[in-house]
Tab-separated table of C-alpha atoms and ligand atoms in Angstrom:
chain	number	residue	atom	x	y	z
A	162	MET	CA	-16.834	-7.216	-6.879
A	163	ASP	CA	-20.251	-6.960	-8.271
A	164	ILE	CA	-21.318	-4.128	-10.633
A	165	GLU	CA	-24.788	-4.869	-10.411
A	166	PHE	CA	-24.641	-4.328	-6.555
A	167	VAL	CA	-22.930	-1.074	-6.792
A	168	ARG	CA	-24.938	0.111	-9.813
A	169	SER	CA	-28.338	-0.752	-7.771
A	170	ARG	CA	-27.135	1.540	-4.951
A	171	PHE	CA	-25.928	4.169	-7.195
A	172	ILE	CA	-29.680	4.402	-8.614
A	173	LYS	CA	-31.639	4.190	-5.410
A	174	HIS	CA	-29.434	6.875	-3.715
A	175	PHE	CA	-29.525	9.525	-6.324
A	176	ASP	CA	-32.038	10.217	-9.477
A	177	GLY	CA	-32.331	7.054	-10.797
A	178	LYS	CA	-29.829	7.404	-13.617
A	179	THR	CA	-26.796	5.464	-14.139
A	180	GLY	CA	-23.339	6.415	-14.319
A	181	ASN	CA	-19.960	5.009	-15.460
A	182	VAL	CA	-18.416	2.454	-13.126
A	183	TYR	CA	-14.352	2.184	-12.434
A	184	ALA	CA	-12.426	-0.235	-10.159
A	185	SER	CA	-9.277	-0.053	-8.855
A	186	PRO	CA	-7.539	-2.547	-6.792
A	187	GLY	CA	-5.487	-2.757	-3.289
A	188	ARG	CA	-2.004	-4.380	-3.285
A	189	ILE	CA	0.457	-6.544	-1.884
A	190	ASN	CA	4.216	-6.279	-1.845
A	191	LEU	CA	6.509	-9.060	-1.961
A	192	ILE	CA	9.595	-6.868	-0.504
A	193	GLY	CA	10.602	-3.371	0.004
A	194	GLU	CA	8.882	-2.025	2.771
A	195	HIS	CA	9.317	1.695	3.999
A	196	THR	CA	11.684	1.859	1.232
A	197	ASP	CA	9.344	3.993	-1.207
A	198	TYR	CA	9.773	7.406	0.429
A	199	ASN	CA	13.241	6.674	0.888
A	200	GLY	CA	14.354	6.493	-2.893
A	201	GLY	CA	14.717	2.728	-2.891
A	202	PHE	CA	12.948	-0.347	-4.624
A	203	VAL	CA	9.602	-1.640	-3.883
A	204	PHE	CA	8.293	-4.948	-5.358
A	205	PRO	CA	4.373	-4.702	-5.191
A	206	GLY	CA	1.658	-6.215	-7.259
A	207	ALA	CA	-2.132	-5.425	-7.537
A	208	VAL	CA	-4.881	-7.934	-5.803
A	209	ASP	CA	-8.333	-9.177	-7.237
A	210	LYS	CA	-9.632	-6.893	-4.352
A	211	GLY	CA	-10.291	-3.188	-4.576
A	212	VAL	CA	-12.714	-0.779	-5.002
A	213	MET	CA	-15.855	0.136	-7.524
A	214	ALA	CA	-17.446	3.117	-7.990
A	215	GLU	CA	-20.389	4.445	-10.224
A	216	MET	CA	-19.993	8.209	-10.947
A	217	ARG	CA	-21.602	10.603	-12.953
A	218	ALA	CA	-21.435	14.423	-13.341
A	219	ASN	CA	-24.601	16.109	-11.609
A	220	GLY	CA	-24.954	19.365	-13.589
A	221	THR	CA	-23.874	21.503	-10.237
A	222	GLU	CA	-20.907	23.905	-10.310
A	223	ASP	CA	-19.191	21.870	-7.261
A	224	THR	CA	-21.705	19.919	-5.130
A	225	VAL	CA	-20.334	16.182	-4.349
A	226	MET	CA	-23.347	13.598	-3.619
A	227	ALA	CA	-21.523	10.840	-1.936
A	228	TYR	CA	-22.401	7.441	-0.917
A	229	ALA	CA	-20.221	4.565	0.916
A	230	ILE	CA	-21.883	1.656	0.145
A	231	ASP	CA	-20.417	-0.511	2.531
A	232	LEU	CA	-20.794	1.761	5.689
A	233	LYS	CA	-24.781	2.815	4.472
A	234	ASP	CA	-23.486	6.699	4.862
A	235	ARG	CA	-24.125	9.375	3.000
A	236	VAL	CA	-22.291	12.820	2.862
A	237	ASP	CA	-22.737	15.941	0.492
A	238	PHE	CA	-20.258	18.325	0.392
A	239	LYS	CA	-18.632	21.472	-1.883
A	240	LEU	CA	-15.630	21.254	-3.622
A	241	SER	CA	-15.120	24.940	-2.889
A	242	ASP	CA	-15.332	24.417	1.050
A	243	PRO	CA	-11.871	24.716	2.237
A	244	ALA	CA	-12.469	22.782	5.164
A	245	GLY	CA	-14.068	19.653	3.081
A	246	PRO	CA	-16.030	16.854	4.707
A	247	LYS	CA	-15.137	15.298	8.168
A	248	ALA	CA	-15.761	11.654	7.363
A	249	SER	CA	-12.527	10.090	6.743
A	250	TRP	CA	-13.741	8.163	3.458
A	251	ALA	CA	-15.174	11.290	1.970
A	252	ARG	CA	-12.124	13.342	2.471
A	253	TYR	CA	-10.267	10.762	-0.101
A	254	ILE	CA	-13.417	11.718	-2.445
A	255	TYR	CA	-12.627	15.495	-1.758
A	256	GLY	CA	-8.692	15.375	-1.764
A	257	ILE	CA	-8.419	13.581	-5.122
A	258	ALA	CA	-10.904	15.826	-6.871
A	259	LEU	CA	-9.223	18.932	-5.657
A	260	GLU	CA	-5.493	17.319	-6.787
A	261	MET	CA	-7.448	16.746	-10.226
A	262	LYS	CA	-8.146	20.075	-10.376
A	263	LYS	CA	-4.591	21.168	-9.832
A	264	LEU	CA	-3.622	19.123	-12.746
A	265	GLY	CA	-5.952	20.792	-14.941
A	266	VAL	CA	-9.287	18.731	-14.996
A	267	PRO	CA	-12.115	20.955	-15.069
A	268	VAL	CA	-13.753	18.773	-11.889
A	269	LYS	CA	-17.316	20.108	-11.667
A	270	GLY	CA	-19.957	18.620	-8.882
A	271	PHE	CA	-20.726	14.712	-9.235
A	272	ASN	CA	-22.371	12.117	-7.754
A	273	ILE	CA	-20.758	8.938	-6.746
A	274	ALA	CA	-21.602	5.201	-4.673
A	275	PHE	CA	-18.600	3.056	-3.925
A	276	ALA	CA	-17.750	-0.311	-2.486
A	277	GLY	CA	-14.925	-2.151	-1.780
A	278	ASP	CA	-13.561	-5.753	-0.737
A	279	VAL	CA	-10.091	-4.811	0.350
A	280	PRO	CA	-10.123	-5.580	3.860
A	281	LEU	CA	-9.612	-2.137	5.622
A	282	GLY	CA	-6.637	-1.740	8.149
A	283	ALA	CA	-5.091	-5.301	6.414
A	284	GLY	CA	-2.161	-3.380	5.134
A	285	MET	CA	-3.797	-3.588	1.322
A	286	SER	CA	-4.075	-0.241	0.567
A	287	SER	CA	-7.547	0.285	0.693
A	288	SER	CA	-7.040	3.901	0.697
A	289	ALA	CA	-4.956	4.208	-2.532
A	290	ALA	CA	-7.527	1.643	-3.917
A	291	MET	CA	-10.002	4.694	-3.705
A	292	GLU	CA	-7.932	7.280	-4.829
A	293	SER	CA	-6.746	6.081	-7.673
A	294	CYS	CA	-10.270	4.599	-8.739
A	295	PHE	CA	-12.105	8.082	-8.088
A	296	ALA	CA	-8.664	9.475	-10.054
A	297	CYS	CA	-9.593	7.358	-13.155
A	298	GLY	CA	-13.222	8.430	-12.989
A	299	LEU	CA	-12.683	12.070	-12.627
A	300	ASN	CA	-10.249	11.987	-15.216
A	301	ASP	CA	-12.913	10.180	-17.508
A	302	ILE	CA	-15.518	12.019	-16.848
A	303	PHE	CA	-14.101	15.417	-16.594
A	304	GLY	CA	-10.652	15.478	-18.112
A	305	GLU	CA	-10.703	13.442	-21.341
A	306	ASN	CA	-8.231	10.938	-19.816
A	307	LYS	CA	-5.630	13.454	-20.378
A	308	VAL	CA	-3.909	13.240	-17.140
A	309	SER	CA	-1.274	10.438	-17.298
A	310	GLN	CA	-1.214	7.300	-15.103
A	311	TRP	CA	1.821	8.871	-13.082
A	312	ASP	CA	0.202	11.927	-12.351
A	313	MET	CA	-2.914	10.083	-10.831
A	314	VAL	CA	-0.208	8.226	-8.819
A	315	LEU	CA	0.980	11.165	-7.743
A	316	ALA	CA	-2.467	12.829	-6.920
A	317	GLY	CA	-3.509	9.809	-4.850
A	318	GLN	CA	-0.369	10.264	-2.697
A	319	ALA	CA	-0.737	14.082	-2.476
A	320	THR	CA	-4.570	13.323	-1.263
A	321	GLU	CA	-2.793	11.372	1.487
A	322	HIS	CA	-0.385	14.204	2.428
A	323	ASN	CA	-2.548	16.963	2.269
A	324	TYR	CA	-6.151	15.840	3.502
A	325	CYS	CA	-5.714	12.408	5.303
A	326	GLY	CA	-2.556	13.348	7.011
A	327	VAL	CA	-0.128	10.217	6.270
A	328	ASN	CA	2.914	11.104	4.376
A	329	CYS	CA	3.261	8.217	2.392
A	330	GLY	CA	5.308	6.968	-0.324
A	331	ILE	CA	3.959	5.989	-3.556
A	332	MET	CA	4.245	2.063	-3.609
A	333	ASP	CA	0.531	1.773	-3.096
A	334	GLN	CA	-1.016	4.268	-5.587
A	335	PHE	CA	1.546	3.173	-8.181
A	336	ALA	CA	0.449	-0.684	-7.599
A	337	SER	CA	-3.422	0.277	-7.625
A	338	VAL	CA	-2.824	2.100	-10.808
A	339	PHE	CA	-0.269	-0.123	-12.793
A	340	GLY	CA	-1.064	-3.627	-11.638
A	341	LYS	CA	-1.111	-6.124	-14.226
A	342	ALA	CA	-2.778	-9.512	-13.582
A	343	GLY	CA	-0.134	-12.386	-12.823
A	344	CYS	CA	2.689	-9.718	-12.579
A	345	LEU	CA	4.341	-8.199	-9.714
A	346	MET	CA	6.351	-5.038	-10.595
A	347	ARG	CA	9.868	-3.813	-9.054
A	348	LEU	CA	9.755	0.200	-8.952
A	349	ASP	CA	12.691	1.954	-8.764
A	350	CYS	CA	11.060	5.091	-6.256
A	351	ARG	CA	13.693	7.410	-7.350
A	352	SER	CA	13.502	7.082	-11.153
A	353	ARG	CA	10.175	5.803	-11.269
A	354	GLU	CA	11.438	3.253	-13.840
A	355	PHE	CA	9.610	-0.206	-13.274
A	356	GLU	CA	9.575	-3.738	-14.478
A	357	TYR	CA	6.806	-6.140	-14.751
A	358	PHE	CA	7.884	-9.255	-13.447
A	359	PRO	CA	5.580	-12.635	-14.535
A	360	PHE	CA	5.054	-14.417	-10.690
A	361	LYS	CA	4.328	-17.938	-10.971
A	362	PRO	CA	5.875	-19.844	-8.616
A	363	ASP	CA	6.177	-23.389	-9.501
A	364	GLY	CA	4.835	-25.416	-6.396
A	365	TYR	CA	4.635	-22.456	-4.058
A	366	ARG	CA	1.683	-19.939	-3.046
A	367	LEU	CA	1.317	-16.689	-1.846
A	368	VAL	CA	-1.091	-16.158	1.195
A	369	LEU	CA	-1.780	-13.312	3.556
A	370	LEU	CA	-2.986	-13.931	7.238
A	371	ASP	CA	-4.866	-10.991	8.859
A	372	SER	CA	-4.363	-10.614	12.129
A	373	VAL	CA	-7.253	-8.221	12.263
A	374	VAL	CA	-5.410	-5.880	14.283
A	375	LYS	CA	-6.161	-2.618	12.677
A	376	HIS	CA	-3.267	0.333	12.383
A	377	GLN	CA	-4.376	3.905	11.771
A	378	LEU	CA	-1.551	5.534	9.738
A	379	ALA	CA	-2.446	9.067	10.283
A	380	GLY	CA	-1.108	11.063	12.973
A	381	SER	CA	0.619	7.773	13.622
A	382	PRO	CA	4.251	6.220	14.225
A	383	TYR	CA	4.513	6.052	10.145
A	384	ASN	CA	5.085	9.803	9.782
A	385	ASP	CA	7.927	9.483	12.832
A	386	ARG	CA	9.497	6.761	11.308
A	387	ARG	CA	9.848	8.863	7.865
A	388	ASN	CA	10.901	11.946	10.150
A	389	SER	CA	13.674	9.366	11.415
A	390	CYS	CA	15.123	8.564	7.977
A	391	GLU	CA	15.135	12.348	6.984
A	392	ASN	CA	17.000	13.159	10.164
A	393	VAL	CA	19.795	10.833	9.351
A	394	VAL	CA	20.106	12.081	5.682
A	395	LYS	CA	20.449	15.477	6.897
A	396	HIS	CA	23.206	14.889	9.024
A	397	ILE	CA	24.919	12.796	6.335
A	398	GLN	CA	24.467	15.739	4.160
A	399	ALA	CA	25.970	18.315	6.619
A	400	LYS	CA	29.049	15.982	7.045
A	401	HIS	CA	29.655	15.628	3.136
A	402	PRO	CA	28.717	19.033	1.828
A	403	GLU	CA	30.114	18.155	-1.466
A	404	GLY	CA	27.732	15.802	-2.059
A	405	LYS	CA	23.966	15.509	-2.424
A	406	PHE	CA	21.966	13.227	-0.301
A	407	GLU	CA	18.069	13.427	-0.798
A	408	THR	CA	17.031	10.138	0.654
A	409	LEU	CA	18.481	7.208	2.468
A	410	ARG	CA	19.166	5.909	-1.481
A	411	ASP	CA	22.066	7.834	-1.758
A	412	CYS	CA	23.425	7.255	1.644
A	413	THR	CA	26.122	4.103	2.184
A	414	TRP	CA	26.714	1.865	5.255
A	415	GLU	CA	30.179	3.796	6.005
A	416	GLN	CA	27.954	7.065	6.234
A	417	LEU	CA	25.374	5.631	8.192
A	418	ASP	CA	28.026	4.530	10.827
A	419	GLU	CA	29.876	7.987	10.578
A	420	VAL	CA	26.694	9.945	11.882
A	421	ARG	CA	25.620	7.218	14.276
A	422	ALA	CA	26.416	8.676	17.642
A	423	GLU	CA	25.031	12.106	16.647
A	424	VAL	CA	21.436	10.730	15.320
A	425	GLY	CA	21.008	8.338	18.428
A	426	GLU	CA	20.335	4.765	18.508
A	427	GLU	CA	16.849	4.958	17.521
A	428	ASP	CA	17.097	6.850	14.306
A	429	TYR	CA	20.363	4.731	13.439
A	430	LYS	CA	18.186	1.680	13.825
A	431	ARG	CA	15.434	2.690	11.439
A	432	ALA	CA	18.349	3.905	8.689
A	433	LYS	CA	20.181	0.533	8.975
A	434	PHE	CA	16.713	-1.276	8.542
A	435	VAL	CA	16.343	0.634	5.220
A	436	LEU	CA	19.691	0.198	3.877
A	437	GLY	CA	19.368	-3.455	4.333
A	438	GLU	CA	15.838	-3.359	2.813
A	439	LYS	CA	17.356	-1.798	-0.004
A	440	ASP	CA	19.410	-4.175	-0.836
A	441	ARG	CA	17.160	-7.220	-0.229
A	442	VAL	CA	14.863	-6.187	-2.819
A	443	LEU	CA	17.751	-6.631	-5.748
A	444	ALA	CA	18.294	-9.761	-3.964
A	445	VAL	CA	14.785	-10.718	-4.227
A	446	CYS	CA	14.797	-10.180	-7.815
A	447	ASP	CA	17.767	-12.206	-8.663
A	448	ALA	CA	16.895	-14.922	-6.612
A	449	LEU	CA	13.487	-14.686	-8.849
A	450	ASN	CA	15.168	-14.678	-12.009
A	451	GLU	CA	17.017	-17.906	-11.064
A	452	GLY	CA	13.786	-19.615	-9.292
A	453	ASP	CA	15.299	-19.862	-6.205
A	454	TYR	CA	12.204	-19.486	-4.117
A	455	GLU	CA	13.952	-20.472	-0.553
A	456	LYS	CA	16.441	-17.487	-1.136
A	457	VAL	CA	13.340	-15.469	-1.623
A	458	GLY	CA	11.870	-16.812	1.540
A	459	GLU	CA	14.980	-16.195	3.522
A	460	LEU	CA	14.977	-12.568	2.586
A	461	MET	CA	11.599	-12.052	3.614
A	462	TYR	CA	12.256	-13.372	7.268
A	463	GLN	CA	15.103	-10.850	7.412
A	464	THR	CA	13.028	-8.206	6.316
A	465	HIS	CA	10.297	-8.997	8.788
A	466	GLU	CA	13.393	-9.141	11.804
A	467	GLY	CA	14.314	-5.935	10.587
A	468	LEU	CA	10.526	-4.232	10.567
A	469	SER	CA	10.246	-5.978	14.146
A	470	LYS	CA	13.370	-5.233	15.950
A	471	ASP	CA	14.821	-1.817	14.241
A	472	TYR	CA	11.781	-0.110	12.397
A	473	GLU	CA	9.784	-1.253	15.294
A	474	VAL	CA	6.608	-1.562	13.215
A	475	SER	CA	5.386	-5.128	13.925
A	476	CYS	CA	3.077	-6.059	17.005
A	477	GLU	CA	2.720	-9.090	19.257
A	478	GLU	CA	0.156	-10.730	16.943
A	479	LEU	CA	2.193	-10.136	13.794
A	480	ASP	CA	5.292	-11.547	15.302
A	481	PHE	CA	3.497	-14.847	16.623
A	482	LEU	CA	1.960	-15.422	13.003
A	483	ASN	CA	5.880	-15.151	11.705
A	484	ASP	CA	7.071	-17.389	14.228
A	485	VAL	CA	4.006	-20.011	13.427
A	486	ALA	CA	5.127	-19.815	9.696
A	487	LYS	CA	8.886	-20.365	10.602
A	488	GLU	CA	7.698	-23.589	12.540
A	489	ASN	CA	5.435	-24.532	10.095
A	490	GLY	CA	8.609	-24.646	7.436
A	491	VAL	CA	6.832	-21.959	5.670
A	492	THR	CA	9.685	-20.647	2.932
A	493	GLY	CA	9.077	-17.050	3.578
A	494	SER	CA	6.766	-14.881	5.905
A	495	ARG	CA	6.778	-11.076	7.015
A	496	ILE	CA	4.715	-8.464	7.948
A	497	MET	CA	3.217	-6.288	4.556
A	498	GLY	CA	2.698	-2.793	4.417
A	499	GLY	CA	2.892	0.108	6.856
A	500	GLY	CA	2.811	-2.156	9.722
A	501	PHE	CA	1.350	-1.362	13.446
A	502	GLY	CA	-1.592	-4.220	12.502
A	503	GLY	CA	-2.394	-5.898	9.474
A	504	CYS	CA	-1.160	-9.147	7.710
A	505	THR	CA	1.730	-11.303	7.019
A	506	ILE	CA	2.609	-12.452	3.435
A	507	ASN	CA	3.560	-15.761	3.163
A	508	LEU	CA	5.450	-17.842	0.731
A	509	VAL	CA	4.407	-21.583	1.308
A	510	ARG	CA	4.807	-24.646	-0.311
A	511	ASN	CA	1.908	-25.890	-1.763
A	512	ASP	CA	2.428	-29.391	0.226
A	513	LEU	CA	2.761	-27.455	3.541
A	514	TYR	CA	-0.150	-25.138	2.744
A	515	LYS	CA	-2.807	-26.880	4.183
A	516	ASN	CA	-1.287	-27.803	7.522
A	517	PHE	CA	0.047	-24.190	8.290
A	518	ILE	CA	-3.213	-22.496	7.630
A	519	ALA	CA	-4.923	-25.083	10.033
A	520	ASP	CA	-1.962	-24.407	12.828
A	521	ALA	CA	-2.197	-20.925	12.312
A	522	LYS	CA	-5.692	-20.901	12.900
A	523	LYS	CA	-5.715	-22.766	15.940
A	524	ARG	CA	-2.942	-21.412	17.755
A	525	PHE	CA	-3.681	-17.918	17.060
A	526	ASN	CA	-7.122	-18.373	18.118
A	527	GLU	CA	-6.013	-19.840	21.077
A	528	LYS	CA	-3.785	-16.947	22.157
A	529	TYR	CA	-5.786	-13.998	21.059
A	530	GLY	CA	-9.245	-15.263	20.913
A	531	HIS	CA	-10.174	-15.079	17.263
A	532	GLU	CA	-8.748	-16.495	14.083
A	533	PRO	CA	-6.631	-14.909	11.601
A	534	LYS	CA	-8.594	-13.886	8.617
A	535	VAL	CA	-6.898	-15.872	5.370
A	536	TYR	CA	-6.410	-14.390	1.763
A	537	ASP	CA	-4.972	-16.262	-1.226
A	538	VAL	CA	-3.173	-13.759	-3.058
A	539	VAL	CA	-4.349	-13.495	-6.800
A	540	ILE	CA	-2.294	-10.837	-8.669
A	541	GLY	CA	-4.979	-8.801	-10.886
A	542	ASP	CA	-5.165	-5.850	-12.852
A	543	GLY	CA	-4.939	-2.055	-12.135
A	544	SER	CA	-7.462	0.714	-12.377
A	545	ARG	CA	-9.825	0.590	-15.098
A	546	LYS	CA	-12.815	1.672	-16.461
A	547	ILE	CA	-15.647	-1.394	-16.488
A	548	CYS	CA	-18.214	0.550	-18.389
B	166	LIG	C1	2.422	2.317	3.340
B	166	LIG	C2	2.433	3.355	2.775
B	166	LIG	C3	3.545	3.261	1.563
B	166	LIG	C4	4.656	2.657	2.163
B	166	LIG	C5	4.570	1.324	2.931
B	166	LIG	C6	5.357	0.461	3.957
B	166	LIG	O1	1.851	1.467	3.121
B	166	LIG	O2	1.344	4.134	2.173
B	166	LIG	O3	3.835	4.187	0.602
B	166	LIG	O4	5.454	3.227	2.701
B	166	LIG	O5	3.383	1.609	4.243
B	166	LIG	O6	6.341	0.134	2.777
């Protein structure tokens, strides 16, 4: 992304002065889907695409003047207005500002202009990129950078919960804040411990195929999935009052089977996927340590199968892209992110790459009337001040 582009708009739309520039990335996730809010493991990495914002205190007590460069949309609002702005993009600014205030940052009025190159609705967390970018800026401008990285992650998540209607986990905001070029990160979402995993698969590459089918997580089946998981935990806890069951992380296959009849087949299938996925993330780590990329790929296909059949967050277009990958001998492929549209992540051998992409474009176009978009994955750095 281009600083001069963002800066020129900031200058033009406000009072001609410059501010500070911050950037935060979107993310990929190799494996570990819908495990974050279940206390499990995830394996994301930041990408080289994200959000860039120029920001500056404007001297008012609580008036925010915000310009979304890509949408050419300007919204002004007051932080003291309990309803906040209506425009969905402006709610991220409003929400994160209030969450940073809760953390003790004396946020006052500010001007902000931002742009992004994370494809929207592709499952690459454009919203987390916004939250962590704005959090990073507010922390710097008003908070002497006293808020820790983890608190910024949690402020981003709270913004989704409290102002945007998505009961998400912490994976996206974590990846956006903590990302490191060339590294994936294995995060234990319960203890919040994580490790950087240098990811340079010799002879393979990661590529995303974006179906351009858009999902909308707010008020969507995303929250229903989370409710299903929590319902299963509640039933297991009731059967085992001696134990402490906070999330599916604390539950075993046997305990899940015990409550199968009472929770019903749908919730059972949701929890079954999560228990399997929890193990798969660890298996992927072992396989990576051994350089066994074929094993990694096999586990990715298993995840797709589970997300499609048991968790039911895939869609026809993504199942089609997954089949095309399989038929082209792609090592691993699966739907990535929350689901209900978006893209597949593919681990593909270098020598198969060209044919796979050409075949996927051709066949998808024949069936759905447009080509999928192709993004080669470059694993980039997390949130930072640019200047
Ligand atoms: C969305 C949410 C994340 C996570 C993924 C699914 O991206 O924001 O917290 O639950 O879906 O893995």
